[in-house]
Coordinates of C-alpha atoms and ligand atoms in Angstrom, one line a residue:
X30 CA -64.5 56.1 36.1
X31 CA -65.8 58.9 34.4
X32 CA -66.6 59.6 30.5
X33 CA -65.8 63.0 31.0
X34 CA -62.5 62.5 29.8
X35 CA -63.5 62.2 26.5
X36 CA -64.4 65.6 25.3
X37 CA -67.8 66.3 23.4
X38 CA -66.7 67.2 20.0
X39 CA -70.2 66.8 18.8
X40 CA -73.3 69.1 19.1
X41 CA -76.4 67.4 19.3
X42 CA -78.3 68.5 16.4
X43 CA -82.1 70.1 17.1
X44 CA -84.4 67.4 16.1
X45 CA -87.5 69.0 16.7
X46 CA -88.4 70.3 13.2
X47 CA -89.0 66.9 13.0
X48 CA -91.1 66.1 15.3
X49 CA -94.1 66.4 13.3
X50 CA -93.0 63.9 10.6
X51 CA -94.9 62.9 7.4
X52 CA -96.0 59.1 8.8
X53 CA -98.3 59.7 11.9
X54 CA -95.6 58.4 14.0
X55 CA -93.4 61.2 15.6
X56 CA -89.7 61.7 14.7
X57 CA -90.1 59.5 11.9
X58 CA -90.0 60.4 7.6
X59 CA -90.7 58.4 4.9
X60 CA -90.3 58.7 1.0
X61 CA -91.8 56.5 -1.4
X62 CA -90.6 56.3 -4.9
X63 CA -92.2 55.7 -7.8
X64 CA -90.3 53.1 -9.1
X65 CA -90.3 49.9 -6.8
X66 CA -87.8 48.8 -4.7
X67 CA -86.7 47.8 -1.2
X68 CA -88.1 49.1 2.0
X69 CA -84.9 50.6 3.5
X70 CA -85.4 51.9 7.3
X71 CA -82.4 53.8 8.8
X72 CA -82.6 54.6 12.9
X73 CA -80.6 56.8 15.4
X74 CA -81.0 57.5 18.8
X75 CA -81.7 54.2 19.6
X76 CA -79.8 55.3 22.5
X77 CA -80.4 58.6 23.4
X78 CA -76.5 59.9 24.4
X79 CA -75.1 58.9 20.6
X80 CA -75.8 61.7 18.6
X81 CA -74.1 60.8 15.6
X82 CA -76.6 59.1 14.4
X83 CA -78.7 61.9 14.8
X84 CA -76.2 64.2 12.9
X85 CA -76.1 62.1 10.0
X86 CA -80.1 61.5 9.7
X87 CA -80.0 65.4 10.0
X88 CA -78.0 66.1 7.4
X89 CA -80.3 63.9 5.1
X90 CA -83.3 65.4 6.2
X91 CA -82.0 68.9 5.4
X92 CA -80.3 67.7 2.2
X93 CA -83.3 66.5 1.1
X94 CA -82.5 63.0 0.2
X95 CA -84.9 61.0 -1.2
X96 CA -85.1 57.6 -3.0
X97 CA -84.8 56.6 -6.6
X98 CA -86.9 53.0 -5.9
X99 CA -88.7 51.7 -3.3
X100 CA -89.2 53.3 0.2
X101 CA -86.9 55.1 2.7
X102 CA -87.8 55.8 6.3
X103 CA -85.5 57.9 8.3
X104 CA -86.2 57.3 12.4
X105 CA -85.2 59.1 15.0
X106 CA -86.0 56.5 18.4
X107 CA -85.6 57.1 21.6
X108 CA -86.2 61.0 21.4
X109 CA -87.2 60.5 25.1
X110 CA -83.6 59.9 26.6
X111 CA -82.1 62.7 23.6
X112 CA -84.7 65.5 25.0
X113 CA -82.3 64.9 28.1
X114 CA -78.4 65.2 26.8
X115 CA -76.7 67.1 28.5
X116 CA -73.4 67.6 27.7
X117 CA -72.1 68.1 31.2
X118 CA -73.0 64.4 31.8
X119 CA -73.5 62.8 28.5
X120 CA -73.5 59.3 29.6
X121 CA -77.3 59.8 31.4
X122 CA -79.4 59.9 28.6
X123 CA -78.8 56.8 27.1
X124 CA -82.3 56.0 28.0
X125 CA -84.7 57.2 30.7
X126 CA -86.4 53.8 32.3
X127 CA -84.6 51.1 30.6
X128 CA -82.4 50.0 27.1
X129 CA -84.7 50.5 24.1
X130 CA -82.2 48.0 22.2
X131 CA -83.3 44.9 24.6
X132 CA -86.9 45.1 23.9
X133 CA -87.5 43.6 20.8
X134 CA -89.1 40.0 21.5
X135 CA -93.2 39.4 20.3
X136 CA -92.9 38.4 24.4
X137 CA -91.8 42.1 25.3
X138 CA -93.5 44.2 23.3
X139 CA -96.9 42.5 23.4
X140 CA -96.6 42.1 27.1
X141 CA -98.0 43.7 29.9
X142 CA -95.1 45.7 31.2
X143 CA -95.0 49.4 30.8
X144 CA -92.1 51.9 30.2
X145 CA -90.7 55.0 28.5
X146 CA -88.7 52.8 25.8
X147 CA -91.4 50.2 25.8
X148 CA -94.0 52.7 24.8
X149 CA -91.7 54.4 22.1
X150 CA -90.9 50.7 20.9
X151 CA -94.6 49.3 20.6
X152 CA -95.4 52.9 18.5
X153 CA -92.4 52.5 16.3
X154 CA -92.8 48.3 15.9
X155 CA -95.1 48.8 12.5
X156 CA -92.4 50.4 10.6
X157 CA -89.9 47.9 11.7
X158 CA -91.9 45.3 10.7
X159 CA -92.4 47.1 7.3
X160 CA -88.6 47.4 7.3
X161 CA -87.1 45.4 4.4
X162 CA -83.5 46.4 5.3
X163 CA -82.3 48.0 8.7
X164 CA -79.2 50.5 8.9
X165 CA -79.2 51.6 13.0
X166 CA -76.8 54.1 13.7
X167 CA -74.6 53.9 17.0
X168 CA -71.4 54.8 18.9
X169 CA -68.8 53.8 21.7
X170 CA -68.0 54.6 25.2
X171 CA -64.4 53.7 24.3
X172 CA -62.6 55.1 21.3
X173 CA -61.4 52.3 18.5
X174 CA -61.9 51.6 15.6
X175 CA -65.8 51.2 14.2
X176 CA -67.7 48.1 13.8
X177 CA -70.3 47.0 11.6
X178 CA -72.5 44.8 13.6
X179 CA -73.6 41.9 11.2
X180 CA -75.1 39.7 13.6
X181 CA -74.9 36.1 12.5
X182 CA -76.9 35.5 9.3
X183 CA -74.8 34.9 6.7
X184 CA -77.2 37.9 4.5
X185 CA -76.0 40.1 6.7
X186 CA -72.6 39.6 6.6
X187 CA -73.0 40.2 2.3
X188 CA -74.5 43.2 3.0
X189 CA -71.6 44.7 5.3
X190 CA -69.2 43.6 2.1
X191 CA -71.1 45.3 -0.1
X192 CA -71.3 48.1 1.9
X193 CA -67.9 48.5 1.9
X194 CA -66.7 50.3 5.2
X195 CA -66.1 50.3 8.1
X196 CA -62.8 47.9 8.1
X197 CA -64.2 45.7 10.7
X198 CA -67.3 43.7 10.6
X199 CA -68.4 41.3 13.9
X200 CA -70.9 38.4 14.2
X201 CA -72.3 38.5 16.8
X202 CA -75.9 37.1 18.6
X203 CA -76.1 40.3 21.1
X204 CA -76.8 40.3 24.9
X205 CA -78.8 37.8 27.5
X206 CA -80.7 40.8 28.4
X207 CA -82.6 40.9 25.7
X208 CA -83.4 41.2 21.9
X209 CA -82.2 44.1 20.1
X210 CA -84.6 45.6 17.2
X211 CA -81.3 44.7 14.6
X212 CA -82.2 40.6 15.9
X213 CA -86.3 41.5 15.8
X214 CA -88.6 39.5 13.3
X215 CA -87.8 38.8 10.0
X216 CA -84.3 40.4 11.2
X217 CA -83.0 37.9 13.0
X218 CA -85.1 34.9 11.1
X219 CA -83.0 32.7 8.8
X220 CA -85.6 31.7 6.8
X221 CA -86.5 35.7 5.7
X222 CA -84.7 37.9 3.8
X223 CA -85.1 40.9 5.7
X224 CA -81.4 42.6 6.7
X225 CA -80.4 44.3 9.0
X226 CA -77.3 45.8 9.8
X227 CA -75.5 47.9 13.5
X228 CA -73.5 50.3 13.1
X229 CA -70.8 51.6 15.8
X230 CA -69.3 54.8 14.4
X231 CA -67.0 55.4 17.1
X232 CA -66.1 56.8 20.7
X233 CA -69.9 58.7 21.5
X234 CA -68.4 62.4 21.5
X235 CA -66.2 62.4 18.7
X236 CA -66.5 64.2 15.6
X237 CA -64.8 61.8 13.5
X238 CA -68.5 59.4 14.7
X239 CA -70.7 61.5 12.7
X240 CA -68.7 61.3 9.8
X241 CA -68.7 57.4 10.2
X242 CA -71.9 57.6 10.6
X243 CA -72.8 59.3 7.7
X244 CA -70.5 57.8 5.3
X245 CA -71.8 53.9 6.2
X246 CA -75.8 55.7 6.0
X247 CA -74.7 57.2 2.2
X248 CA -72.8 53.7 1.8
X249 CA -75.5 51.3 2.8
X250 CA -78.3 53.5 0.6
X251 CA -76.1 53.0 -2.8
X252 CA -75.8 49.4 -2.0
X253 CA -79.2 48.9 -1.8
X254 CA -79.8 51.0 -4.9
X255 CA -82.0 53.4 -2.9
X256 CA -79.7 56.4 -3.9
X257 CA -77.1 57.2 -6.4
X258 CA -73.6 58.5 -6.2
X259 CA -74.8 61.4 -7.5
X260 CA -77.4 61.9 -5.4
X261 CA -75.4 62.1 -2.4
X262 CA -72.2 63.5 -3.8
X263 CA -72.4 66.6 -2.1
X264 CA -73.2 64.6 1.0
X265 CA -70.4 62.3 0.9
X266 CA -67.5 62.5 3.5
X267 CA -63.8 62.0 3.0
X268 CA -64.1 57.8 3.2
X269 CA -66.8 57.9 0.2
X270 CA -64.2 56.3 -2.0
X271 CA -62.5 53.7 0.6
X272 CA -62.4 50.1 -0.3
X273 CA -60.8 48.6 2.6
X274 CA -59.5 45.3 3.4
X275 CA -62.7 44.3 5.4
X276 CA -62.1 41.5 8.3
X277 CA -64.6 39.6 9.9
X278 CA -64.6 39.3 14.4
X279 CA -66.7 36.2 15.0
X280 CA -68.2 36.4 18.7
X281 CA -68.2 33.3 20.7
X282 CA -69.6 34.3 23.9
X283 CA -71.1 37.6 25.5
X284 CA -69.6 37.3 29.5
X285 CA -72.9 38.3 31.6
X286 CA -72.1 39.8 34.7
X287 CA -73.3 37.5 37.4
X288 CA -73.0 39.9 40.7
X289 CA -73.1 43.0 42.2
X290 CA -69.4 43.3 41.6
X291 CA -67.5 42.7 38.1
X292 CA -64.2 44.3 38.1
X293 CA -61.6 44.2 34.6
X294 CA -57.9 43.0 35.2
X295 CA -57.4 45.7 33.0
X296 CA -58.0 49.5 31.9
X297 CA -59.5 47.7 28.4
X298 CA -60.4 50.0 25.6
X299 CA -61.9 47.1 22.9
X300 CA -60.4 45.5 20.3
X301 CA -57.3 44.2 22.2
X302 CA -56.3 40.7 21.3
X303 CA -55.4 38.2 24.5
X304 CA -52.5 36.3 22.6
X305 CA -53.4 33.2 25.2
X306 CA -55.9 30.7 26.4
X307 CA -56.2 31.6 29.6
X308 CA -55.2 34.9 30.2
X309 CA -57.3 37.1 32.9
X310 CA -60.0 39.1 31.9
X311 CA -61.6 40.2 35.2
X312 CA -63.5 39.2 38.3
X313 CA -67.2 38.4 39.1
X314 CA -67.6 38.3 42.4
X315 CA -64.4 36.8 42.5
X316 CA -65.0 34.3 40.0
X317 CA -62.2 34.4 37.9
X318 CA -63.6 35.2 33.9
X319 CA -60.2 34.1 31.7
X320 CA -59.9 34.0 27.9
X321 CA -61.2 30.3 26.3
X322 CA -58.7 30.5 23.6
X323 CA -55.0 32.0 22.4
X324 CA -55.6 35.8 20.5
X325 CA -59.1 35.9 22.2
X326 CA -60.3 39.7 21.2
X327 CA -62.1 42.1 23.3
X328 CA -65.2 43.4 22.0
X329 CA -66.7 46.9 23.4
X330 CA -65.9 46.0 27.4
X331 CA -68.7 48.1 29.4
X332 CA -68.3 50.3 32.0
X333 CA -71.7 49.9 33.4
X334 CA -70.9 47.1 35.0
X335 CA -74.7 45.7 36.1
X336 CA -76.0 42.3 37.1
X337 CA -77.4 40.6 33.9
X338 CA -76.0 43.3 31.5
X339 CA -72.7 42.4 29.1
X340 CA -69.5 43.2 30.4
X341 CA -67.6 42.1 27.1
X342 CA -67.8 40.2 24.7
X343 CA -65.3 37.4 23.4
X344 CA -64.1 36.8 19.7
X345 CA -61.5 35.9 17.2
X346 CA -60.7 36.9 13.6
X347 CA -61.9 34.9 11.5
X348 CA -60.7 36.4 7.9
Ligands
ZN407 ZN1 -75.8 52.1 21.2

């Protein structure tokens, strides 16, 4: 299967008057306000192929944004992998050697193994750590609707509320292949109160992503006081006003592919609800993978369909 079927509405936006930054640590800004406050980091480009994360950083960059209290770090990640979009084939610059997002364990990054992402993580780790609150910007292979990834700590679920949009919020504990920097540290630690929050905007090439993506950044800096509505109001995209009803996907299982073959009993998209326990989902190696209860969800099935990476993931509504 091919993602060329979904057309690339977006144009990737040129980061490298960036590059230079005003930290020490390329692709990376930071404002500090006089009055004190929260250390709010917003990322894109975790992977390098969804550029709506980088359109929406953009635009705050250029509009200037800055914060009223406390600090705000705008990060652009794996620049690496972006350097290497190509439109023609879009899907091959999610990274270069391996998945920045499964990196983030003390184990990983203060360990001996060497790679693009790994390199890129261990320079960007000190303003993670500094992070108080974490907004990292994503997108879809498949197009449905966007999802606010909340983790499970019950903090970050508040914050998605408060936030407002998108319509969907999941709790979820991410992937056996590793740690992603929203789970790192203090992120992922029930006893802290450091929050962090993943956004999906959408399908990877559609325009309607960067406008998610902007419109949850601009969301999740008035909840957290760092900007004010008027601030931003020039900024602000046709959902600034929504107040959806939001509803919570709990996760109960990521389903790790176990083989060198994992094939889906069918052409799933995400977000389709199995109505019985049961029901086929695919086959690894033959090994039948079947839903564990009645109106079982579908949560962002893959199509890289690797040994040790997640296939799907499993949930139900849960409000
Ligand atoms: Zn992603």
């Amino acid at each position: 299967m091919s993602d060329l079927h979904y057309p690339v509405e977006l144009t990737p936006p040129d980061i490298e008057p960036y590059r230079a930054g005003n930290t020490g640590i390329d692709y990376v800004h930071s404002f500090v306000a006089a009055a004190p406050g929260p250390h709010v980091l917003v990322t894109a480009l975790t992977h390098g192929n969804e550029i709506c994360g980088a359109i929406a950083l953009d635009r705050l960059l250029r509009a200037g944004v800055k914060p009223r209290r406390g600090t705000l770090t705008l990060a652009f990640d794996n620049v690496a992998a972006y350097s290497e979009f190509d439109p023609r084939y879009p899907i091959a610059s999610r990274y270069i050697d391996e998945d920045f997002n499964r990196l983030w364990s003390p184990a990983t990054l203060d360990g001996p193994r060497q790679s693009v992402e790994l390199e890129r993580a261990r320079t960007l780790r000190p303003i993670v750590d500094a992070a108080d609150f974490l907004l990292d910007l994503h997108s879809m292979q498949h197009a449905t609707a966007p999802l606010m990834l909340a983790g499970v700590l019950p903090r970050s679920r508040e914050l998605a509320r408060r936030v407002g949009i998108p319509e969907l919020i999941m709790c979820d504990a991410g992937h056996a292949a590793g740690p992603r920097m929203r789970d790192y540290g203090g992120f992922g630690d029930p006893n802290s109160s450091k929050t962090a929050l993943l956004i999906e905007a959408g399908q990877h090439w559609e325009r309607r992503a960067a406008e998610v993506a902007s419109d949850v950044t601009l969301r999740f800096l008035l909840a957290l006081g760092t900007v004010t509505r008027e601030d931003v109001a020039a900024l602000g995209g046709p959902d600034f006003d929504a107040q959806p009803r939001q509803r919570t996907i709990e996760v109960t299982e990521a389903v790790t592919i176990g083989s060198d073959r994992f094939d889906f009993a069918g052409d799933f998209h995400g977000l389709e609800v199995l109505p019985h326990k049961g029901m086929l989902i695919g086959r690894d190696d033959g090994r039948e993978v079947r839903t564990p209860y009645d109106n079982c969800v579908l949560i962002m099935p893959s199509r890289r369909l690797v040994k040790g990476q997640t296939a799907v993931r499993l949930g139900r509504y849960i409000d």
